[in-house]
Short mmCIF file of C-alpha atoms in Angstrom, two decimals:
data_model
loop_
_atom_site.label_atom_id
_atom_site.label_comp_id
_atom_site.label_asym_id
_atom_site.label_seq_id
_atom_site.Cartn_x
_atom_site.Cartn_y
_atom_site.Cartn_z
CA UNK O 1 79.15 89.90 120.38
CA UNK O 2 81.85 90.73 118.06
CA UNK O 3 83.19 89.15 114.79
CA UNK O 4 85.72 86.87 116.15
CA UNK O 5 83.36 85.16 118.24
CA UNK O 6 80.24 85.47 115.86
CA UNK O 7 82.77 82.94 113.55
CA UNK O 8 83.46 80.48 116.08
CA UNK O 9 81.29 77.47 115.38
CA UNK O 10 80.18 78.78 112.00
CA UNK O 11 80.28 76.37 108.78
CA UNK O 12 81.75 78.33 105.36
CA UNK O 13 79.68 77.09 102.61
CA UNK O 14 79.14 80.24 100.60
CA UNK O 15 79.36 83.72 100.83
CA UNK O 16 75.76 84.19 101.07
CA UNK O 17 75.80 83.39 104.81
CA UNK O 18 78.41 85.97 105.80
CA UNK O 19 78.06 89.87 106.20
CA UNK O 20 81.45 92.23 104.68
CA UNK O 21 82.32 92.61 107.89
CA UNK O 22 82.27 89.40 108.36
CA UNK O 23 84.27 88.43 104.79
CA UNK O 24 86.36 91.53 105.61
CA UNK O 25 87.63 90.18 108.69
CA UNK O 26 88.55 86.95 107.25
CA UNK O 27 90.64 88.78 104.67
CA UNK O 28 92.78 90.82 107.31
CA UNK O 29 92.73 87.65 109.68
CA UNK O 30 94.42 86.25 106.27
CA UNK O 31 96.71 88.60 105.75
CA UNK O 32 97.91 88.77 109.09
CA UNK O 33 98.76 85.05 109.04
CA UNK O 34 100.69 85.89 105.84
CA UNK O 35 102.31 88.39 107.67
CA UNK O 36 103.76 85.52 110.55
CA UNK O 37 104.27 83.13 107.98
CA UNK O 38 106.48 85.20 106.28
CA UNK O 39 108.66 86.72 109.50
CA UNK O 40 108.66 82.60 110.72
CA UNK O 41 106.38 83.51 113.58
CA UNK O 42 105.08 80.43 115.17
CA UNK O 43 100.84 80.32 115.48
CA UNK O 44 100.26 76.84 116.25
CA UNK O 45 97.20 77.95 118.70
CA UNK O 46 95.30 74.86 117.74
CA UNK O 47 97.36 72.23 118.45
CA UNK O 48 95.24 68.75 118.92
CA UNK O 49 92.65 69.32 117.06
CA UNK O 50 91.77 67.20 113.62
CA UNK O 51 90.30 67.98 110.27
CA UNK O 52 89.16 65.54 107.67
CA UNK O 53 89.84 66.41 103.90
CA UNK O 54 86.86 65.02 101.47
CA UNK O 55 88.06 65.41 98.29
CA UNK O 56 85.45 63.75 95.89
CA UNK O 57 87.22 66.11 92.97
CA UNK O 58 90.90 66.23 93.19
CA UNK O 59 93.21 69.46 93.56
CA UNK O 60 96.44 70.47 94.03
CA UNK O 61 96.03 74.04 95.52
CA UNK O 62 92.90 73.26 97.68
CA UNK O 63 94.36 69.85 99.22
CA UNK O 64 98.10 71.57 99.68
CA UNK O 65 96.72 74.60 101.16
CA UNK O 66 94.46 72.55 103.88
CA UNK O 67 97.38 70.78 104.44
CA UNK O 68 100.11 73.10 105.28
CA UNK O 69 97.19 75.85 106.81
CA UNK O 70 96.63 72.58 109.04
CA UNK O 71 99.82 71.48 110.56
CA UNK O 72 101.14 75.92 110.31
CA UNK O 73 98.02 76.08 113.10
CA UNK O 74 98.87 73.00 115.12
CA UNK O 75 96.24 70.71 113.50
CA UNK O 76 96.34 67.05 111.79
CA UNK O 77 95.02 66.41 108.43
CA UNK O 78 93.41 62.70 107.44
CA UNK O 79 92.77 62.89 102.92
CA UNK O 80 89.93 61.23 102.20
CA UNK O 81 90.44 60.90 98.13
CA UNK O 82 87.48 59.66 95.99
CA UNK O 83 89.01 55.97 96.51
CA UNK O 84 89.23 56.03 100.36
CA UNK O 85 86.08 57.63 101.41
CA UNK O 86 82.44 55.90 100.91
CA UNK O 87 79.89 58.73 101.05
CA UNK O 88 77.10 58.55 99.42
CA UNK O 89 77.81 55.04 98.19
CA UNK O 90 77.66 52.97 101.31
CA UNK O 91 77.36 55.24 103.72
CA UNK O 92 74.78 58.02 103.14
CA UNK O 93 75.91 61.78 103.51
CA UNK O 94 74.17 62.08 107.01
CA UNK O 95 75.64 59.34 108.19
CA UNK O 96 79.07 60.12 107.49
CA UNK O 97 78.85 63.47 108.76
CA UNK O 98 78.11 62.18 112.36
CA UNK O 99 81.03 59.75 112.15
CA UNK O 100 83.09 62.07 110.81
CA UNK O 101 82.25 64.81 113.20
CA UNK O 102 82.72 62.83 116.42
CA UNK O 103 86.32 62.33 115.36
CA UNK O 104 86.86 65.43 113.51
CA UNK O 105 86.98 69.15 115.21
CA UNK O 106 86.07 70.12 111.26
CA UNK O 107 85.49 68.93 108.24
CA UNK O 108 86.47 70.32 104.33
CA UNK O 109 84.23 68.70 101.33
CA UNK O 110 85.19 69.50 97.50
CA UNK O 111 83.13 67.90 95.13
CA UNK O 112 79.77 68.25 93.56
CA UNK O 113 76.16 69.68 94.48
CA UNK O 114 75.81 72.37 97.38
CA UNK O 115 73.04 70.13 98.62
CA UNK O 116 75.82 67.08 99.87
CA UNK O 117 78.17 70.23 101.46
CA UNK O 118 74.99 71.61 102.96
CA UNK O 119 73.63 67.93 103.92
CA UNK O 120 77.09 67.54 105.94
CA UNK O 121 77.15 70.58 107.58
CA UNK O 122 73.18 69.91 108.83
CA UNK O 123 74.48 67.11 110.80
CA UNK O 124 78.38 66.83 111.02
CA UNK O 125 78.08 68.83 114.51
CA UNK O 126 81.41 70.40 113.42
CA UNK O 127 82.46 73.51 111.10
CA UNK O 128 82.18 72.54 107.54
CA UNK O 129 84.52 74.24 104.90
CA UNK O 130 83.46 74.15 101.48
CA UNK O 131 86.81 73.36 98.86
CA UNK O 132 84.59 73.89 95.61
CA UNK O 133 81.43 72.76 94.85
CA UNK O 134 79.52 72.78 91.33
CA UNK O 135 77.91 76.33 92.31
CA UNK O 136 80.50 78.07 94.77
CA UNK O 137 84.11 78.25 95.71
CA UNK O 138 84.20 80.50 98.80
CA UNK O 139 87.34 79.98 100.09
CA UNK O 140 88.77 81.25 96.51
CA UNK O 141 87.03 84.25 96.86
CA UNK O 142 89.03 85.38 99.91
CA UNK O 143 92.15 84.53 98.11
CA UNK O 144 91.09 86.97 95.44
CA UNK O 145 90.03 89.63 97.71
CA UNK O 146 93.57 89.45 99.33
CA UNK O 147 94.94 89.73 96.19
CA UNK O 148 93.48 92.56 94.85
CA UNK O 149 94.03 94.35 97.95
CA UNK O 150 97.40 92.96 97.87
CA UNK O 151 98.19 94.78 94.56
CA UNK O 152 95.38 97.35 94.56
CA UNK O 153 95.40 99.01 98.13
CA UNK O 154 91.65 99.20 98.34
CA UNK O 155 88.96 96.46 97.30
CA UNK O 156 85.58 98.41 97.55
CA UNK O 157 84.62 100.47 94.15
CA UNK O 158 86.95 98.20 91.93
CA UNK O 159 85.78 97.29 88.24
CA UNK O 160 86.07 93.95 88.33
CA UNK O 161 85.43 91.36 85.17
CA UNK O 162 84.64 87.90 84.46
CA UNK O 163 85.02 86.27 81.05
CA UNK O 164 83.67 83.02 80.22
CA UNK O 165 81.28 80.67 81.38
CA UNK O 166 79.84 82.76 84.38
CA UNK O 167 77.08 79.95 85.12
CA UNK O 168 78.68 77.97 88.19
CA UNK O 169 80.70 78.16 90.81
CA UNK O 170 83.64 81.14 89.83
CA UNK O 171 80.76 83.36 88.26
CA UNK O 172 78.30 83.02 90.58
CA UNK O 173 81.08 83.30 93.72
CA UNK O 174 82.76 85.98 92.12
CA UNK O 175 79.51 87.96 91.56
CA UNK O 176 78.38 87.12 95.43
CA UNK O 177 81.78 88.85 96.87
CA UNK O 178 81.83 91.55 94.51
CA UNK O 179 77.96 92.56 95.59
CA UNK O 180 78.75 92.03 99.32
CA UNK O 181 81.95 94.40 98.95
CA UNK O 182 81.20 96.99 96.96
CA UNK O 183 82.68 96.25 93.51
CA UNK O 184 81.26 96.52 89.98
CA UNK O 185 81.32 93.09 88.84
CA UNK O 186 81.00 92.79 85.16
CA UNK O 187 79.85 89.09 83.79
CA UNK O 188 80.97 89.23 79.83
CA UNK O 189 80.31 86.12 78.01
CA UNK O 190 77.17 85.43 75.60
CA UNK O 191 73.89 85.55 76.97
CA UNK O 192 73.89 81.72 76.95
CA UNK O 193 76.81 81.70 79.39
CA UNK O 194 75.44 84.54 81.83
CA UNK O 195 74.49 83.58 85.81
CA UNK O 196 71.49 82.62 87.38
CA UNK O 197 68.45 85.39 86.87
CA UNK O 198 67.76 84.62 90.39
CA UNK O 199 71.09 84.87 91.57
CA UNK O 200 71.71 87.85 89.47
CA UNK O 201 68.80 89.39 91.66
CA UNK O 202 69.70 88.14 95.08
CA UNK O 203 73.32 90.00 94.24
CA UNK O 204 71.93 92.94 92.98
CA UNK O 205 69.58 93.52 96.48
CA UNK O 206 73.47 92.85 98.33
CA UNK O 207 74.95 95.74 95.82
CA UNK O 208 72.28 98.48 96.53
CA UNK O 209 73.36 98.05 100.12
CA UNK O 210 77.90 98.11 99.47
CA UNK O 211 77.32 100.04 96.64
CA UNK O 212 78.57 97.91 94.13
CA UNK O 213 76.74 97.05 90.75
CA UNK O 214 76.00 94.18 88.92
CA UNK O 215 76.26 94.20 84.96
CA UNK O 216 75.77 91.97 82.41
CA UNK O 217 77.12 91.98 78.89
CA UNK O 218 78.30 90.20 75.78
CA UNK O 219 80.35 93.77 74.32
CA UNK O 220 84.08 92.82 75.47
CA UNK O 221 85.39 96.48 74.63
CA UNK O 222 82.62 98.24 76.77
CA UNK O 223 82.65 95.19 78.90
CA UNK O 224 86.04 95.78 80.12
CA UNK O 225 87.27 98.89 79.32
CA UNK O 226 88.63 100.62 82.58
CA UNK O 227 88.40 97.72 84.54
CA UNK O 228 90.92 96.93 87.59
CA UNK O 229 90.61 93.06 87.49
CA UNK O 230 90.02 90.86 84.34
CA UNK O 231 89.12 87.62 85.23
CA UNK O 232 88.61 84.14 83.93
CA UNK O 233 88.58 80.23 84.61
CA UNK O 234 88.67 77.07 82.74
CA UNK O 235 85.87 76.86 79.90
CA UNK O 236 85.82 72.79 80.95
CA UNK O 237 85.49 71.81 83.84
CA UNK O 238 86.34 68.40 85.62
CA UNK O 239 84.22 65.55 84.87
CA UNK O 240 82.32 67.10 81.83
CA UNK O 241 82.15 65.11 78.70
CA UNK O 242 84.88 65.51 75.90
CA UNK O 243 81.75 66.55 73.37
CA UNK O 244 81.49 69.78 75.59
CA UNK O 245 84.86 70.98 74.22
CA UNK O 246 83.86 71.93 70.66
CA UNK O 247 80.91 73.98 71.98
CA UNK O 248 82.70 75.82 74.04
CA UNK O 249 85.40 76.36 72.23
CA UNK O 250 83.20 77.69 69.67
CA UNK O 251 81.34 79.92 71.46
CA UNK O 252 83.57 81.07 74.04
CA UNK O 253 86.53 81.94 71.86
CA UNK O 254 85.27 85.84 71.48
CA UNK O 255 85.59 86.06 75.40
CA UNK O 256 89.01 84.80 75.96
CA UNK O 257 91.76 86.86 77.51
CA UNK O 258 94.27 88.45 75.08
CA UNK O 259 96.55 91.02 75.35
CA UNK O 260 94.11 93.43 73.12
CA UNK O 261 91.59 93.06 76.24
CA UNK O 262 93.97 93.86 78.59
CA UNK O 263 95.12 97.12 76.42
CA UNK O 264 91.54 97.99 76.22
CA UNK O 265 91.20 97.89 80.04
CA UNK O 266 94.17 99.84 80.48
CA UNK O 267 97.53 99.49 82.23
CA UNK O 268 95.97 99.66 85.41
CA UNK O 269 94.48 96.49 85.03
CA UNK O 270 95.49 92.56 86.36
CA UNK O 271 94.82 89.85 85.29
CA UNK O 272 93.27 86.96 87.56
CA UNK O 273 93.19 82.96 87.44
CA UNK O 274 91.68 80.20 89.54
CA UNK O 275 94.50 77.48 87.88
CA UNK O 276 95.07 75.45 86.11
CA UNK O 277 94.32 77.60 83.00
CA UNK O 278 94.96 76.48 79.62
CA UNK O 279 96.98 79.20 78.55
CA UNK O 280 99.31 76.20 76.56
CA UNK O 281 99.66 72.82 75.40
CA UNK O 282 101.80 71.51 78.56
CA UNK O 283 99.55 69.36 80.03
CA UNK O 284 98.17 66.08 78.79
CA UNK O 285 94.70 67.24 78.52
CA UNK O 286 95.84 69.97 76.88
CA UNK O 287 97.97 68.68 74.41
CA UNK O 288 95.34 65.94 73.30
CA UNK O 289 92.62 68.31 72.62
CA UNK O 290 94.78 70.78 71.06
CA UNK O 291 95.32 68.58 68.48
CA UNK O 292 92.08 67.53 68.09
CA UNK O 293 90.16 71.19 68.11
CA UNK O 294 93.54 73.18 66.73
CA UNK O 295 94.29 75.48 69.16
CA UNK O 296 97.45 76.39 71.63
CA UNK O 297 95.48 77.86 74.13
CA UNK O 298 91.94 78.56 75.34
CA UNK O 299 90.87 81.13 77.84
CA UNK O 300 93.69 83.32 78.35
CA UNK O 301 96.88 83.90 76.20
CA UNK O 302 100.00 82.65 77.15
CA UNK O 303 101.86 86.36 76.80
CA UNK O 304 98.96 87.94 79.37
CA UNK O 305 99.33 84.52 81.50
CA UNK O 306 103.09 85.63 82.07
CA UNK O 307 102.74 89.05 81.86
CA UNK O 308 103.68 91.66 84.52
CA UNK O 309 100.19 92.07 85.02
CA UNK O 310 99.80 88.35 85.62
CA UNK O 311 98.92 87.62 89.41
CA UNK O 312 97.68 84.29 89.07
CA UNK O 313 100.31 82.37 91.45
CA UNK O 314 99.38 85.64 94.24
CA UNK O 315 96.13 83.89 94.70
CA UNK O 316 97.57 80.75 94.44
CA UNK O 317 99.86 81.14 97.25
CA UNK O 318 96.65 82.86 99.28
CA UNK O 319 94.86 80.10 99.02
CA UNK O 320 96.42 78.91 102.10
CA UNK O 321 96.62 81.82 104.12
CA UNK O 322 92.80 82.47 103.62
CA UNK O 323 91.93 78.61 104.33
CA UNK O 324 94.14 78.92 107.37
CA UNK O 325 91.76 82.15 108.67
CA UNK O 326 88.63 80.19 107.64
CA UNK O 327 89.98 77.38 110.18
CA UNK O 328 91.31 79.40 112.66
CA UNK O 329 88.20 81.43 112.74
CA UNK O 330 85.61 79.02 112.77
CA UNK O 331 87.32 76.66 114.86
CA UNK O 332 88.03 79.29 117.71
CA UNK O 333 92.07 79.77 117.07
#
């Protein structure tokens, strides 16, 4: 059996469950659809089917690029925001998964624990596609991978670094694909802040195999000199309490991403972004705690945020085109 029809059926919950042949595929199946996209080639080859949207944490890139992945393959799209849907409040997980999945041809959650993605996918009946949960964000690590091969050439044997909170779902992700790939995948943050020991060790048994490396450190110069990718994410995230700011803030403030880190990786080097990113004060949530903890921006600087080796809106944009192959794959396109 090959890889195209290994994928058919298959749910995408983490990267954990799929080989780098497998993750490798996805990323050319990707690019390819780029590719059509951008020469206004028609691919509508799943025309009548449905997907349902559960979005129990709002987002602008993961519901948009569901959405137009969706209807560029043929498909129809029903949102289900935190308002309209009633899992796990009067309908339990399991049973929305079988309603769900005897209208639905698949079905995307983003929202909290693995366990209610994982609980869905046990009995939807369906392909489920994980949009973010509190420990892994698959789908953005294809969008990364595209982009560095985008503006690298080559992903295997790539330095690649994390700054920040590596504890949930970007760190841990992040570490997954670079271990399945082959990269050297650098976590530097404080000790407090570093990933999962048992995580680190599952990833470390996937790197001896690609022959990538996993390394952990709290020493930003050794941490990221040479390195092809720095990387980092919001230090908050959604629904955590205001008093987690000034902790944070506090302790994270050595790791964020200024221009002297990317000089010390060299000019090689780009610089990478889930979004949003608090790289100013032109947001709301931004502009209140500014105020409050006195600063203008948090994990990355606003000159390496639009620098030249800025390719944050690269993965934003393949977002869609490596949902669209997660679909198209699993669902048999």
């Amino acid at each position: 059996m090959g890889i195209r029809e290994q994928l058919i059926g298959r749910n995408f919950l983490t990267l954990k469950d799929f080989s780098a042949e497998e993750i490798e595929y996805l990323i050319d199946l990707a690019a390819d659809y780029k590719q059509k996209k951008k020469n206004g080639v028609a691919h509508d080859t799943l025309k009548g089917k449905n997907i349902a949207l559960i979005f129990e944490k709002t987002s602008t890139r993961t519901r948009c690029a569901f959405e137009v992945a969706a209807h560029d393959l043929g498909m129809h799209a029903t949102y289900l925001d935190p308002k309209s849907s009633q899992i796990g409040k009067k309908e339990s997980i399991a049973d929305t998964a079988r309603v769900l999945g005897r209208m639905f041809d698949g079905i995307e959650y983003r929202g909290f624990g693995q366990e209610i993605v994982e609980e869905l996918a046990k009995y939807a009946g369906v392909p489920v596609w994980n949009g973010l949960t509190n420990e892994y964000h698959p789908t953005q690590m294809l969008a990364d991978m595209l982009t560095l091969r985008e503006n690298k050439g080559t992903i295997k044997g790539r330095k690649f670094v994390y700054m920040g909170d590596a504890r949930y779902n970007m760190g841990n992700s992040l570490m997954i694909v670079c271990a399945k790939l082959g990269l050297h995948f650098v976590a530097c943050s404080s000790e407090k802040y570093f990933p999962d020991r048992k995580l680190v060790e599952e990833c470390e048994k996937y790197a001896a195999v690609s022959g990538g490396s996993i390394t952990l450190t709290s020493d930003v110069t050794s941490g990221t000199a040479g390195a092809d990718v720095i990387y980092t994410d919001v230090w908050v995230s959604m629904g955590e309490p205001e008093e987690v700011w000034e902790e944070r803030i506090r302790e994270l403030s050595p790791y964020k991403v200024t221009m002297d880190v990317m000089k010390n990786a060299g000019p090689q080097a780009i610089f990478m972004h889930c979004l949003p990113a608090f790289h100013d004060l032109k947001t709301e949530i931004g502009k209140v705690m500014g105020e409050k903890y006195d600063f203008t921006e948090l994990e990355v600087c606003d000159d390496v945020f639009e620098s030249p080796q800025s390719v944050v809106f690269d993965e934003a944009e393949n977002r869609m085109h490596t949902i669209k192959a997660v679909m198209a794959a699993t669902l048999g396109a």
